[in-house]
């Protein structure tokens, strides 16, 4: 049983979760930035990490997942929204549905918050109260919470999910 843990990341959040997943996985395993992955041949399981971009998996991760067929796949992601929000749950569902279209079996799913690039937050604040991301107190609180993630509890939760797979 050989497992590939791969991830796409801009600011490092998803890489951190990937490292936790990798630590928990049993059997023969490799971890690789998605940029360096040369196909899925030779692996029995592929665990893919993505960050959420405009409500879906970021383009690089999405492209890779679209290349997978007839595989056992686990997904893990990070996003700015709360993981129990409808936004987060819809992302996870959309990703798993797309994988199933290509006859993959989704054996694990995990998503947690990840700090939003401060430059993005500044831009949203500058767009002011009329923009789609207006800095309301509720949003400011969510951004502040995201800034603390992924944290040890997130790593433990990811390990729990990916560590118990056989
Ligand atoms: C261009 C861009 C678009 C984003 N879109 C969303 C989004 O639609 N929903 C969300 O919850 N978070 C969104 N985020 C927040 C990121 O998904 C989050 O900060 C993530 O943890 C970044 O992961 P990384 O550090 O691995 O790059 C966005 C971030 C960027 C930079």
CSV table of N, CA and C and ligand atoms in Angstrom, one decimal:
chain,number,residue,atom,x,y,z
A,1,UNK,N,0.8,-1.2,0.0
A,1,UNK,CA,0.0,0.0,0.0
A,1,UNK,C,0.9,1.3,0.0
A,2,UNK,N,0.8,2.0,-1.1
A,2,UNK,CA,1.7,3.2,-1.2
A,2,UNK,C,0.8,4.4,-1.3
A,3,UNK,N,1.1,5.4,-0.5
A,3,UNK,CA,0.2,6.6,-0.4
A,3,UNK,C,1.0,7.8,-0.8
A,4,UNK,N,0.4,8.7,-1.6
A,4,UNK,CA,1.0,10.0,-2.0
A,4,UNK,C,0.2,11.0,-1.2
A,5,UNK,N,0.9,11.9,-0.5
A,5,UNK,CA,0.2,13.0,0.1
A,5,UNK,C,0.8,14.2,-0.7
A,6,UNK,N,-0.1,15.0,-1.3
A,6,UNK,CA,0.3,16.1,-2.1
A,6,UNK,C,-0.6,17.3,-1.7
A,7,UNK,N,0.0,18.5,-2.0
A,7,UNK,CA,-0.7,19.7,-1.6
A,7,UNK,C,-0.4,20.9,-2.5
A,8,UNK,N,-1.3,21.8,-2.6
A,8,UNK,CA,-1.1,23.1,-3.2
A,8,UNK,C,-1.3,24.1,-2.2
A,9,UNK,N,-0.4,25.1,-2.2
A,9,UNK,CA,-0.4,26.1,-1.1
A,9,UNK,C,0.2,27.4,-1.7
A,10,UNK,N,-0.4,28.5,-1.2
A,10,UNK,CA,0.1,29.8,-1.5
A,10,UNK,C,0.9,30.4,-0.4
A,11,UNK,N,0.3,30.3,0.8
A,11,UNK,CA,0.9,30.9,2.0
A,11,UNK,C,1.3,29.9,3.1
A,12,UNK,N,1.2,28.6,2.8
A,12,UNK,CA,1.8,27.6,3.7
A,12,UNK,C,0.8,26.9,4.6
A,13,UNK,N,-0.5,27.4,4.7
A,13,UNK,CA,-1.4,26.7,5.6
A,13,UNK,C,-1.7,25.3,5.2
A,14,UNK,N,-1.9,25.1,3.9
A,14,UNK,CA,-2.3,23.7,3.5
A,14,UNK,C,-1.1,22.8,3.6
A,15,UNK,N,0.1,23.3,3.4
A,15,UNK,CA,1.3,22.5,3.5
A,15,UNK,C,1.4,22.0,5.0
A,16,UNK,N,1.1,22.8,5.9
A,16,UNK,CA,1.2,22.4,7.3
A,16,UNK,C,0.2,21.3,7.6
A,17,UNK,N,-1.0,21.4,7.0
A,17,UNK,CA,-2.0,20.3,7.2
A,17,UNK,C,-1.5,19.0,6.5
A,18,UNK,N,-0.9,19.2,5.4
A,18,UNK,CA,-0.4,18.1,4.6
A,18,UNK,C,0.7,17.3,5.5
A,19,UNK,N,1.5,18.1,6.2
A,19,UNK,CA,2.5,17.5,7.0
A,19,UNK,C,1.9,16.7,8.1
A,20,UNK,N,0.8,17.2,8.7
A,20,UNK,CA,0.2,16.4,9.8
A,20,UNK,C,-0.5,15.2,9.2
A,21,UNK,N,-1.1,15.3,8.0
A,21,UNK,CA,-1.7,14.1,7.4
A,21,UNK,C,-0.6,13.1,7.1
A,22,UNK,N,0.5,13.5,6.6
A,22,UNK,CA,1.6,12.6,6.2
A,22,UNK,C,2.1,11.9,7.4
A,23,UNK,N,2.2,12.6,8.5
A,23,UNK,CA,2.7,12.0,9.8
A,23,UNK,C,1.8,10.8,10.2
A,24,UNK,N,0.5,11.0,10.0
A,24,UNK,CA,-0.5,10.1,10.5
A,24,UNK,C,-0.7,8.9,9.6
A,25,UNK,N,-0.3,9.0,8.3
A,25,UNK,CA,-0.6,7.9,7.4
A,25,UNK,C,0.3,6.7,7.6
A,26,UNK,N,-0.3,5.6,7.5
A,26,UNK,CA,0.5,4.3,7.7
A,26,UNK,C,1.0,3.8,6.4
A,27,UNK,N,2.0,2.9,6.5
A,27,UNK,CA,2.5,2.2,5.3
A,27,UNK,C,3.5,3.1,4.5
A,28,UNK,N,3.8,2.6,3.3
A,28,UNK,CA,4.8,3.3,2.5
A,28,UNK,C,4.1,4.6,2.0
A,29,UNK,N,4.9,5.7,2.1
A,29,UNK,CA,4.3,7.0,1.8
A,29,UNK,C,5.3,8.0,1.2
A,30,UNK,N,4.8,9.0,0.5
A,30,UNK,CA,5.6,10.1,0.0
A,30,UNK,C,4.8,11.4,0.2
A,31,UNK,N,5.5,12.5,0.4
A,31,UNK,CA,4.8,13.8,0.4
A,31,UNK,C,5.5,14.7,-0.6
A,32,UNK,N,4.7,15.4,-1.3
A,32,UNK,CA,5.2,16.2,-2.5
A,32,UNK,C,4.3,17.4,-2.7
A,33,UNK,N,5.0,18.5,-3.0
A,33,UNK,CA,4.2,19.7,-3.5
A,33,UNK,C,3.6,19.2,-4.8
A,34,UNK,N,2.4,19.7,-5.0
A,34,UNK,CA,1.6,19.2,-6.2
A,34,UNK,C,2.4,19.6,-7.5
A,35,UNK,N,3.2,20.6,-7.4
A,35,UNK,CA,3.9,21.1,-8.6
A,35,UNK,C,4.9,20.0,-9.1
A,36,UNK,N,5.3,19.2,-8.2
A,36,UNK,CA,6.4,18.2,-8.5
A,36,UNK,C,5.8,16.8,-8.8
A,37,UNK,N,4.5,16.7,-8.7
A,37,UNK,CA,3.9,15.4,-8.9
A,37,UNK,C,3.8,15.1,-10.4
A,38,UNK,N,4.2,13.8,-10.7
A,38,UNK,CA,4.2,13.4,-12.1
A,38,UNK,C,3.2,12.3,-12.3
A,39,UNK,N,2.0,12.6,-12.2
A,39,UNK,CA,1.0,11.5,-12.3
A,39,UNK,C,0.7,10.7,-11.1
A,40,UNK,N,-0.3,9.9,-11.1
A,40,UNK,CA,-0.7,9.2,-9.9
A,40,UNK,C,-0.4,7.7,-10.0
A,41,UNK,N,0.3,7.3,-11.1
A,41,UNK,CA,0.6,5.9,-11.2
A,41,UNK,C,1.5,5.4,-10.1
A,42,UNK,N,1.3,4.2,-9.7
A,42,UNK,CA,2.1,3.6,-8.6
A,42,UNK,C,1.7,3.9,-7.2
A,43,UNK,N,0.6,4.7,-7.1
A,43,UNK,CA,0.1,4.9,-5.7
A,43,UNK,C,-1.3,4.3,-5.6
A,44,UNK,N,-1.5,3.7,-4.4
A,44,UNK,CA,-2.8,3.1,-4.1
A,44,UNK,C,-3.8,4.1,-3.6
A,45,UNK,N,-3.2,5.1,-2.9
A,45,UNK,CA,-4.1,6.2,-2.3
A,45,UNK,C,-3.4,7.5,-2.6
A,46,UNK,N,-4.3,8.5,-2.9
A,46,UNK,CA,-3.8,9.8,-3.1
A,46,UNK,C,-4.5,10.8,-2.2
A,47,UNK,N,-3.8,11.5,-1.4
A,47,UNK,CA,-4.4,12.4,-0.5
A,47,UNK,C,-4.0,13.8,-1.0
A,48,UNK,N,-5.0,14.6,-1.3
A,48,UNK,CA,-4.8,15.9,-2.0
A,48,UNK,C,-5.2,17.1,-1.1
A,49,UNK,N,-4.3,18.0,-0.9
A,49,UNK,CA,-4.6,19.2,-0.2
A,49,UNK,C,-4.8,20.4,-1.1
A,50,UNK,N,-5.8,21.2,-0.8
A,50,UNK,CA,-6.2,22.4,-1.6
A,50,UNK,C,-6.5,23.6,-0.7
A,51,UNK,N,-6.4,24.8,-1.2
A,51,UNK,CA,-7.0,25.9,-0.5
A,51,UNK,C,-8.1,26.4,-1.3
A,52,UNK,N,-9.1,27.0,-0.6
A,52,UNK,CA,-10.3,27.4,-1.2
A,52,UNK,C,-10.1,28.8,-1.9
A,53,UNK,N,-10.5,28.8,-3.1
A,53,UNK,CA,-10.4,30.1,-3.9
A,53,UNK,C,-11.7,30.3,-4.6
A,54,UNK,N,-12.4,31.4,-4.2
A,54,UNK,CA,-13.7,31.7,-4.7
A,54,UNK,C,-14.7,30.5,-4.6
A,55,UNK,N,-14.7,29.9,-3.5
A,55,UNK,CA,-15.7,28.9,-3.3
A,55,UNK,C,-15.4,27.5,-3.8
A,56,UNK,N,-14.2,27.3,-4.4
A,56,UNK,CA,-13.8,26.0,-4.8
A,56,UNK,C,-12.4,25.7,-4.6
A,57,UNK,N,-11.9,24.5,-4.9
A,57,UNK,CA,-10.5,24.1,-4.8
A,57,UNK,C,-9.7,25.0,-5.7
A,58,UNK,N,-8.6,25.5,-5.3
A,58,UNK,CA,-7.8,26.3,-6.1
A,58,UNK,C,-7.4,25.6,-7.4
A,59,UNK,N,-7.2,26.4,-8.4
A,59,UNK,CA,-7.0,25.9,-9.8
A,59,UNK,C,-6.0,24.7,-9.9
A,60,UNK,N,-4.9,24.9,-9.3
A,60,UNK,CA,-3.8,23.9,-9.4
A,60,UNK,C,-4.2,22.5,-8.8
A,61,UNK,N,-4.9,22.6,-7.6
A,61,UNK,CA,-5.3,21.4,-7.0
A,61,UNK,C,-6.5,20.8,-7.8
A,62,UNK,N,-7.3,21.6,-8.3
A,62,UNK,CA,-8.5,21.2,-9.1
A,62,UNK,C,-8.1,20.4,-10.3
A,63,UNK,N,-7.1,21.0,-11.0
A,63,UNK,CA,-6.6,20.4,-12.3
A,63,UNK,C,-6.0,19.0,-11.9
A,64,UNK,N,-5.3,18.9,-10.9
A,64,UNK,CA,-4.7,17.6,-10.5
A,64,UNK,C,-5.8,16.6,-10.2
A,65,UNK,N,-6.8,17.1,-9.4
A,65,UNK,CA,-7.8,16.1,-9.0
A,65,UNK,C,-8.6,15.7,-10.2
A,66,UNK,N,-8.7,16.5,-11.2
A,66,UNK,CA,-9.4,16.2,-12.5
A,66,UNK,C,-8.7,15.1,-13.2
A,67,UNK,N,-7.4,15.0,-13.0
A,67,UNK,CA,-6.6,14.0,-13.7
A,67,UNK,C,-6.7,12.6,-13.0
A,68,UNK,N,-7.3,12.5,-11.9
A,68,UNK,CA,-7.4,11.2,-11.1
A,68,UNK,C,-8.6,10.4,-11.6
A,69,UNK,N,-8.3,9.1,-11.8
A,69,UNK,CA,-9.4,8.2,-12.2
A,69,UNK,C,-9.2,6.9,-11.5
A,70,UNK,N,-10.3,6.3,-11.1
A,70,UNK,CA,-10.3,5.0,-10.4
A,70,UNK,C,-9.4,4.9,-9.2
A,71,UNK,N,-9.2,6.0,-8.5
A,71,UNK,CA,-8.3,6.0,-7.3
A,71,UNK,C,-9.0,6.1,-6.0
A,72,UNK,N,-8.4,5.7,-5.0
A,72,UNK,CA,-8.8,6.0,-3.6
A,72,UNK,C,-8.3,7.3,-3.3
A,73,UNK,N,-9.1,8.3,-3.0
A,73,UNK,CA,-8.7,9.7,-2.8
A,73,UNK,C,-9.2,10.2,-1.4
A,74,UNK,N,-8.3,10.9,-0.8
A,74,UNK,CA,-8.7,11.7,0.4
A,74,UNK,C,-8.4,13.1,0.1
A,75,UNK,N,-9.2,14.0,0.6
A,75,UNK,CA,-9.0,15.4,0.4
A,75,UNK,C,-8.9,16.2,1.7
A,76,UNK,N,-8.1,17.2,1.7
A,76,UNK,CA,-8.0,18.1,2.9
A,76,UNK,C,-7.8,19.5,2.4
A,77,UNK,N,-8.5,20.5,3.0
A,77,UNK,CA,-8.4,21.8,2.5
A,77,UNK,C,-8.4,22.8,3.7
A,78,UNK,N,-7.9,24.0,3.3
A,78,UNK,CA,-8.0,25.2,4.3
A,78,UNK,C,-8.7,26.3,3.6
A,79,UNK,N,-9.4,27.1,4.4
A,79,UNK,CA,-10.2,28.2,3.9
A,79,UNK,C,-10.3,29.3,5.0
A,80,UNK,N,-10.8,30.5,4.6
A,80,UNK,CA,-11.0,31.6,5.5
A,80,UNK,C,-12.2,31.4,6.3
A,81,UNK,N,-13.2,30.8,5.7
A,81,UNK,CA,-14.6,30.7,6.4
A,81,UNK,C,-14.5,29.6,7.5
A,82,UNK,N,-15.5,29.6,8.3
A,82,UNK,CA,-15.6,28.5,9.3
A,82,UNK,C,-15.8,27.2,8.7
A,83,UNK,N,-15.2,26.1,9.2
A,83,UNK,CA,-15.3,24.8,8.5
A,83,UNK,C,-16.7,24.2,8.6
A,84,UNK,N,-17.5,24.7,9.6
A,84,UNK,CA,-18.9,24.1,9.7
A,84,UNK,C,-19.9,25.1,8.9
A,85,UNK,N,-19.4,26.0,8.2
A,85,UNK,CA,-20.3,26.9,7.4
A,85,UNK,C,-20.8,26.2,6.2
A,86,UNK,N,-21.9,26.7,5.7
A,86,UNK,CA,-22.4,26.2,4.4
A,86,UNK,C,-21.4,26.3,3.3
A,87,UNK,N,-20.7,27.4,3.3
A,87,UNK,CA,-19.7,27.7,2.3
A,87,UNK,C,-18.7,26.6,2.3
A,88,UNK,N,-18.2,26.3,3.4
A,88,UNK,CA,-17.1,25.2,3.5
A,88,UNK,C,-17.7,23.9,3.1
A,89,UNK,N,-18.9,23.5,3.6
A,89,UNK,CA,-19.4,22.2,3.3
A,89,UNK,C,-19.7,22.1,1.8
A,90,UNK,N,-20.2,23.2,1.2
A,90,UNK,CA,-20.4,23.1,-0.2
A,90,UNK,C,-19.1,22.9,-1.0
A,91,UNK,N,-18.1,23.5,-0.6
A,91,UNK,CA,-16.8,23.3,-1.3
A,91,UNK,C,-16.4,21.8,-1.2
A,92,UNK,N,-16.5,21.2,0.0
A,92,UNK,CA,-16.1,19.8,0.2
A,92,UNK,C,-16.9,18.9,-0.7
A,93,UNK,N,-18.2,19.2,-0.7
A,93,UNK,CA,-19.1,18.4,-1.5
A,93,UNK,C,-18.8,18.5,-3.0
A,94,UNK,N,-18.6,19.7,-3.4
A,94,UNK,CA,-18.3,19.9,-4.8
A,94,UNK,C,-17.1,19.1,-5.3
A,95,UNK,N,-16.1,19.2,-4.4
A,95,UNK,CA,-14.8,18.5,-4.7
A,95,UNK,C,-15.0,17.0,-4.8
A,96,UNK,N,-15.7,16.5,-3.8
A,96,UNK,CA,-15.9,15.0,-3.8
A,96,UNK,C,-16.8,14.6,-4.9
A,97,UNK,N,-17.8,15.4,-5.2
A,97,UNK,CA,-18.7,15.0,-6.4
A,97,UNK,C,-17.9,14.9,-7.6
A,98,UNK,N,-17.0,15.9,-7.9
A,98,UNK,CA,-16.2,15.9,-9.1
A,98,UNK,C,-15.3,14.7,-9.1
A,99,UNK,N,-14.7,14.3,-8.0
A,99,UNK,CA,-13.8,13.1,-8.0
A,99,UNK,C,-14.6,11.9,-8.3
A,100,UNK,N,-15.8,11.8,-7.8
A,100,UNK,CA,-16.7,10.6,-8.0
A,100,UNK,C,-17.1,10.4,-9.5
A,101,UNK,N,-17.2,11.6,-10.2
A,101,UNK,CA,-17.5,11.5,-11.6
A,101,UNK,C,-16.5,10.7,-12.4
A,102,UNK,N,-15.2,10.7,-11.9
A,102,UNK,CA,-14.2,10.0,-12.6
A,102,UNK,C,-13.9,8.6,-11.9
A,103,UNK,N,-14.9,8.1,-11.2
A,103,UNK,CA,-14.9,6.8,-10.6
A,103,UNK,C,-13.8,6.7,-9.5
A,104,UNK,N,-13.5,7.8,-8.9
A,104,UNK,CA,-12.6,7.7,-7.7
A,104,UNK,C,-13.5,7.4,-6.5
A,105,UNK,N,-12.9,6.8,-5.5
A,105,UNK,CA,-13.6,6.6,-4.2
A,105,UNK,C,-13.0,7.6,-3.2
A,106,UNK,N,-13.9,8.4,-2.6
A,106,UNK,CA,-13.4,9.4,-1.7
A,106,UNK,C,-13.5,8.7,-0.3
A,107,UNK,N,-12.3,8.5,0.3
A,107,UNK,CA,-12.2,7.8,1.5
A,107,UNK,C,-12.0,8.7,2.7
A,108,UNK,N,-11.7,10.0,2.5
A,108,UNK,CA,-11.6,10.9,3.7
A,108,UNK,C,-11.7,12.3,3.2
A,109,UNK,N,-12.3,13.2,4.1
A,109,UNK,CA,-12.5,14.6,3.8
A,109,UNK,C,-12.1,15.4,5.0
A,110,UNK,N,-11.4,16.4,4.9
A,110,UNK,CA,-11.1,17.3,6.0
A,110,UNK,C,-11.0,18.7,5.6
A,111,UNK,N,-11.5,19.6,6.4
A,111,UNK,CA,-11.3,21.1,6.0
A,111,UNK,C,-11.2,21.9,7.3
A,112,UNK,N,-10.3,22.9,7.3
A,112,UNK,CA,-10.2,23.7,8.5
A,112,UNK,C,-9.9,25.1,8.0
A,113,UNK,N,-9.9,26.1,9.0
A,113,UNK,CA,-9.6,27.4,8.6
A,113,UNK,C,-8.1,27.6,8.4
A,114,UNK,N,-7.8,28.6,7.6
A,114,UNK,CA,-6.4,28.9,7.4
A,114,UNK,C,-6.2,30.4,7.3
A,115,UNK,N,-5.2,30.9,8.0
A,115,UNK,CA,-5.0,32.4,8.0
A,115,UNK,C,-5.1,33.0,6.6
A,116,UNK,N,-5.8,34.1,6.5
A,116,UNK,CA,-6.0,34.8,5.2
A,116,UNK,C,-4.8,35.7,5.0
A,117,UNK,N,-4.2,35.7,3.9
A,117,UNK,CA,-3.1,36.7,3.6
A,117,UNK,C,-3.5,38.1,4.0
A,118,UNK,N,-2.7,38.7,4.9
A,118,UNK,CA,-3.1,40.0,5.4
A,118,UNK,C,-3.3,41.1,4.3
A,119,UNK,N,-2.6,40.9,3.2
A,119,UNK,CA,-2.7,41.8,2.1
A,119,UNK,C,-4.1,41.8,1.5
A,120,UNK,N,-4.7,40.5,1.5
A,120,UNK,CA,-6.1,40.4,1.0
A,120,UNK,C,-7.1,41.1,2.0
A,121,UNK,N,-6.8,40.9,3.3
A,121,UNK,CA,-7.7,41.5,4.3
A,121,UNK,C,-7.6,43.0,4.1
A,122,UNK,N,-6.4,43.6,3.9
A,122,UNK,CA,-6.3,45.0,3.8
A,122,UNK,C,-7.1,45.5,2.6
A,123,UNK,N,-7.0,44.7,1.5
A,123,UNK,CA,-7.8,45.1,0.3
A,123,UNK,C,-9.2,45.1,0.5
A,124,UNK,N,-9.7,44.0,1.3
A,124,UNK,CA,-11.2,44.0,1.6
A,124,UNK,C,-11.6,45.1,2.4
A,125,UNK,N,-10.7,45.5,3.4
A,125,UNK,CA,-11.0,46.6,4.3
A,125,UNK,C,-11.1,47.9,3.5
A,126,UNK,N,-10.2,48.0,2.5
A,126,UNK,CA,-10.1,49.3,1.7
A,126,UNK,C,-11.3,49.4,0.8
A,127,UNK,N,-11.9,48.2,0.4
A,127,UNK,CA,-13.1,48.3,-0.5
A,127,UNK,C,-14.3,48.9,0.2
A,128,UNK,N,-14.2,48.9,1.5
A,128,UNK,CA,-15.1,49.6,2.3
A,128,UNK,C,-16.5,48.9,2.5
A,129,UNK,N,-17.4,49.6,3.0
A,129,UNK,CA,-18.7,49.0,3.5
A,129,UNK,C,-19.6,48.6,2.3
A,130,UNK,N,-19.3,49.0,1.1
A,130,UNK,CA,-20.2,48.7,0.0
A,130,UNK,C,-19.8,47.4,-0.7
A,131,UNK,N,-18.6,47.0,-0.6
A,131,UNK,CA,-18.1,45.8,-1.3
A,131,UNK,C,-18.7,44.5,-0.8
A,132,UNK,N,-18.5,43.5,-1.6
A,132,UNK,CA,-19.1,42.1,-1.2
A,132,UNK,C,-18.4,41.6,0.0
A,133,UNK,N,-17.2,42.1,0.3
A,133,UNK,CA,-16.5,41.6,1.5
A,133,UNK,C,-16.4,42.7,2.6
A,134,UNK,N,-17.4,43.5,2.7
A,134,UNK,CA,-17.4,44.6,3.6
A,134,UNK,C,-16.9,44.2,5.0
A,135,UNK,N,-16.0,45.0,5.6
A,135,UNK,CA,-15.4,44.6,6.9
A,135,UNK,C,-16.4,44.8,8.1
A,136,UNK,N,-17.4,44.0,8.1
A,136,UNK,CA,-18.4,44.0,9.2
A,136,UNK,C,-17.7,43.4,10.5
A,137,UNK,N,-18.3,43.7,11.6
A,137,UNK,CA,-17.7,43.1,12.9
A,137,UNK,C,-17.7,41.6,12.8
A,138,UNK,N,-18.7,41.0,12.2
A,138,UNK,CA,-18.8,39.5,12.1
A,138,UNK,C,-17.6,39.0,11.2
A,139,UNK,N,-17.3,39.7,10.1
A,139,UNK,CA,-16.2,39.3,9.2
A,139,UNK,C,-14.9,39.5,9.9
A,140,UNK,N,-14.8,40.6,10.5
A,140,UNK,CA,-13.5,40.9,11.2
A,140,UNK,C,-13.2,39.8,12.2
A,141,UNK,N,-14.3,39.3,12.9
A,141,UNK,CA,-14.1,38.3,13.9
A,141,UNK,C,-13.7,37.0,13.2
A,142,UNK,N,-14.3,36.7,12.1
A,142,UNK,CA,-13.9,35.5,11.3
A,142,UNK,C,-12.5,35.5,10.8
A,143,UNK,N,-12.1,36.7,10.3
A,143,UNK,CA,-10.7,36.8,9.8
A,143,UNK,C,-9.7,36.7,11.0
A,144,UNK,N,-10.1,37.2,12.1
A,144,UNK,CA,-9.2,37.1,13.3
A,144,UNK,C,-9.1,35.7,13.7
A,145,UNK,N,-10.2,34.9,13.7
A,145,UNK,CA,-10.2,33.5,14.1
A,145,UNK,C,-9.3,32.7,13.1
A,146,UNK,N,-9.5,33.0,11.8
A,146,UNK,CA,-8.8,32.3,10.7
A,146,UNK,C,-7.3,32.5,10.9
A,147,UNK,N,-6.9,33.7,11.4
A,147,UNK,CA,-5.5,34.0,11.6
A,147,UNK,C,-4.8,33.0,12.6
A,148,UNK,N,-5.6,32.3,13.4
A,148,UNK,CA,-5.0,31.4,14.4
A,148,UNK,C,-4.9,30.0,13.8
A,149,UNK,N,-5.3,29.8,12.6
A,149,UNK,CA,-5.3,28.4,12.0
A,149,UNK,C,-4.4,28.3,10.8
A,150,UNK,N,-4.0,27.0,10.4
A,150,UNK,CA,-4.4,25.8,11.2
A,150,UNK,C,-3.6,25.7,12.5
A,151,UNK,N,-4.2,25.2,13.5
A,151,UNK,CA,-3.5,25.1,14.8
A,151,UNK,C,-3.4,23.6,15.2
A,152,UNK,N,-2.9,23.4,16.4
A,152,UNK,CA,-2.7,22.1,16.9
A,152,UNK,C,-4.0,21.2,16.9
A,153,UNK,N,-5.1,21.8,17.2
A,153,UNK,CA,-6.3,21.1,17.2
A,153,UNK,C,-6.7,20.6,15.8
A,154,UNK,N,-6.4,21.5,14.8
A,154,UNK,CA,-6.7,21.1,13.4
A,154,UNK,C,-5.8,20.0,13.0
A,155,UNK,N,-4.5,20.1,13.4
A,155,UNK,CA,-3.6,19.0,13.0
A,155,UNK,C,-4.1,17.7,13.6
A,156,UNK,N,-4.5,17.7,14.9
A,156,UNK,CA,-4.9,16.5,15.6
A,156,UNK,C,-6.2,15.9,14.9
A,157,UNK,N,-7.1,16.8,14.5
A,157,UNK,CA,-8.3,16.4,13.8
A,157,UNK,C,-8.0,15.7,12.5
A,158,UNK,N,-7.1,16.3,11.7
A,158,UNK,CA,-6.7,15.8,10.4
A,158,UNK,C,-6.0,14.4,10.7
A,159,UNK,N,-5.1,14.3,11.7
A,159,UNK,CA,-4.4,13.1,11.9
A,159,UNK,C,-5.4,12.0,12.3
A,160,UNK,N,-6.4,12.3,13.1
A,160,UNK,CA,-7.4,11.4,13.5
A,160,UNK,C,-8.1,10.8,12.3
A,161,UNK,N,-8.5,11.6,11.3
A,161,UNK,CA,-9.2,11.2,10.1
A,161,UNK,C,-8.3,10.3,9.2
A,162,UNK,N,-7.1,10.8,8.9
A,162,UNK,CA,-6.3,10.1,8.0
A,162,UNK,C,-5.5,9.0,8.6
A,163,UNK,N,-5.3,9.0,9.9
A,163,UNK,CA,-4.5,8.0,10.6
A,163,UNK,C,-5.3,6.7,10.8
A,164,UNK,N,-6.6,6.8,10.7
A,164,UNK,CA,-7.3,5.5,11.0
A,164,UNK,C,-7.7,4.8,9.7
A,165,UNK,N,-7.3,5.3,8.5
A,165,UNK,CA,-7.6,4.6,7.3
A,165,UNK,C,-6.7,3.4,7.1
A,166,UNK,N,-7.2,2.3,6.6
A,166,UNK,CA,-6.3,1.2,6.3
A,166,UNK,C,-5.9,1.1,4.9
B,1,LIG,C1,-7.3,34.7,-4.0
B,1,LIG,C2,-7.9,34.1,-2.8
B,1,LIG,C3,-9.2,33.7,-2.8
B,1,LIG,C4,-9.8,33.1,-1.6
B,1,LIG,N1,-11.1,32.7,-1.7
B,1,LIG,C5,-11.7,32.1,-0.5
B,1,LIG,C6,-13.0,31.7,-0.5
B,1,LIG,O1,-13.7,31.8,-1.6
B,1,LIG,N2,-13.5,31.2,0.6
B,1,LIG,C7,-12.8,31.1,1.8
B,1,LIG,O2,-13.3,30.7,2.8
B,1,LIG,N3,-11.5,31.5,1.8
B,1,LIG,C8,-10.9,32.0,0.7
B,1,LIG,N4,-9.6,32.4,0.7
B,1,LIG,C9,-8.8,32.1,1.9
B,1,LIG,C10,-7.8,30.9,1.7
B,1,LIG,O3,-8.5,29.8,1.2
B,1,LIG,C11,-7.2,30.5,3.1
B,1,LIG,O4,-6.5,31.6,3.6
B,1,LIG,C12,-6.2,29.4,2.9
B,1,LIG,O5,-5.9,28.8,4.1
B,1,LIG,C13,-4.9,29.7,2.1
B,1,LIG,O6,-4.2,28.5,2.1
B,1,LIG,P1,-2.6,28.4,1.8
B,1,LIG,O7,-1.9,29.1,2.9
B,1,LIG,O8,-2.3,27.0,1.7
B,1,LIG,O9,-2.3,29.1,0.5
B,1,LIG,C14,-9.0,33.0,-0.4
B,1,LIG,C15,-7.7,33.4,-0.4
B,1,LIG,C16,-7.1,34.0,-1.6
B,1,LIG,C17,-5.7,34.4,-1.6
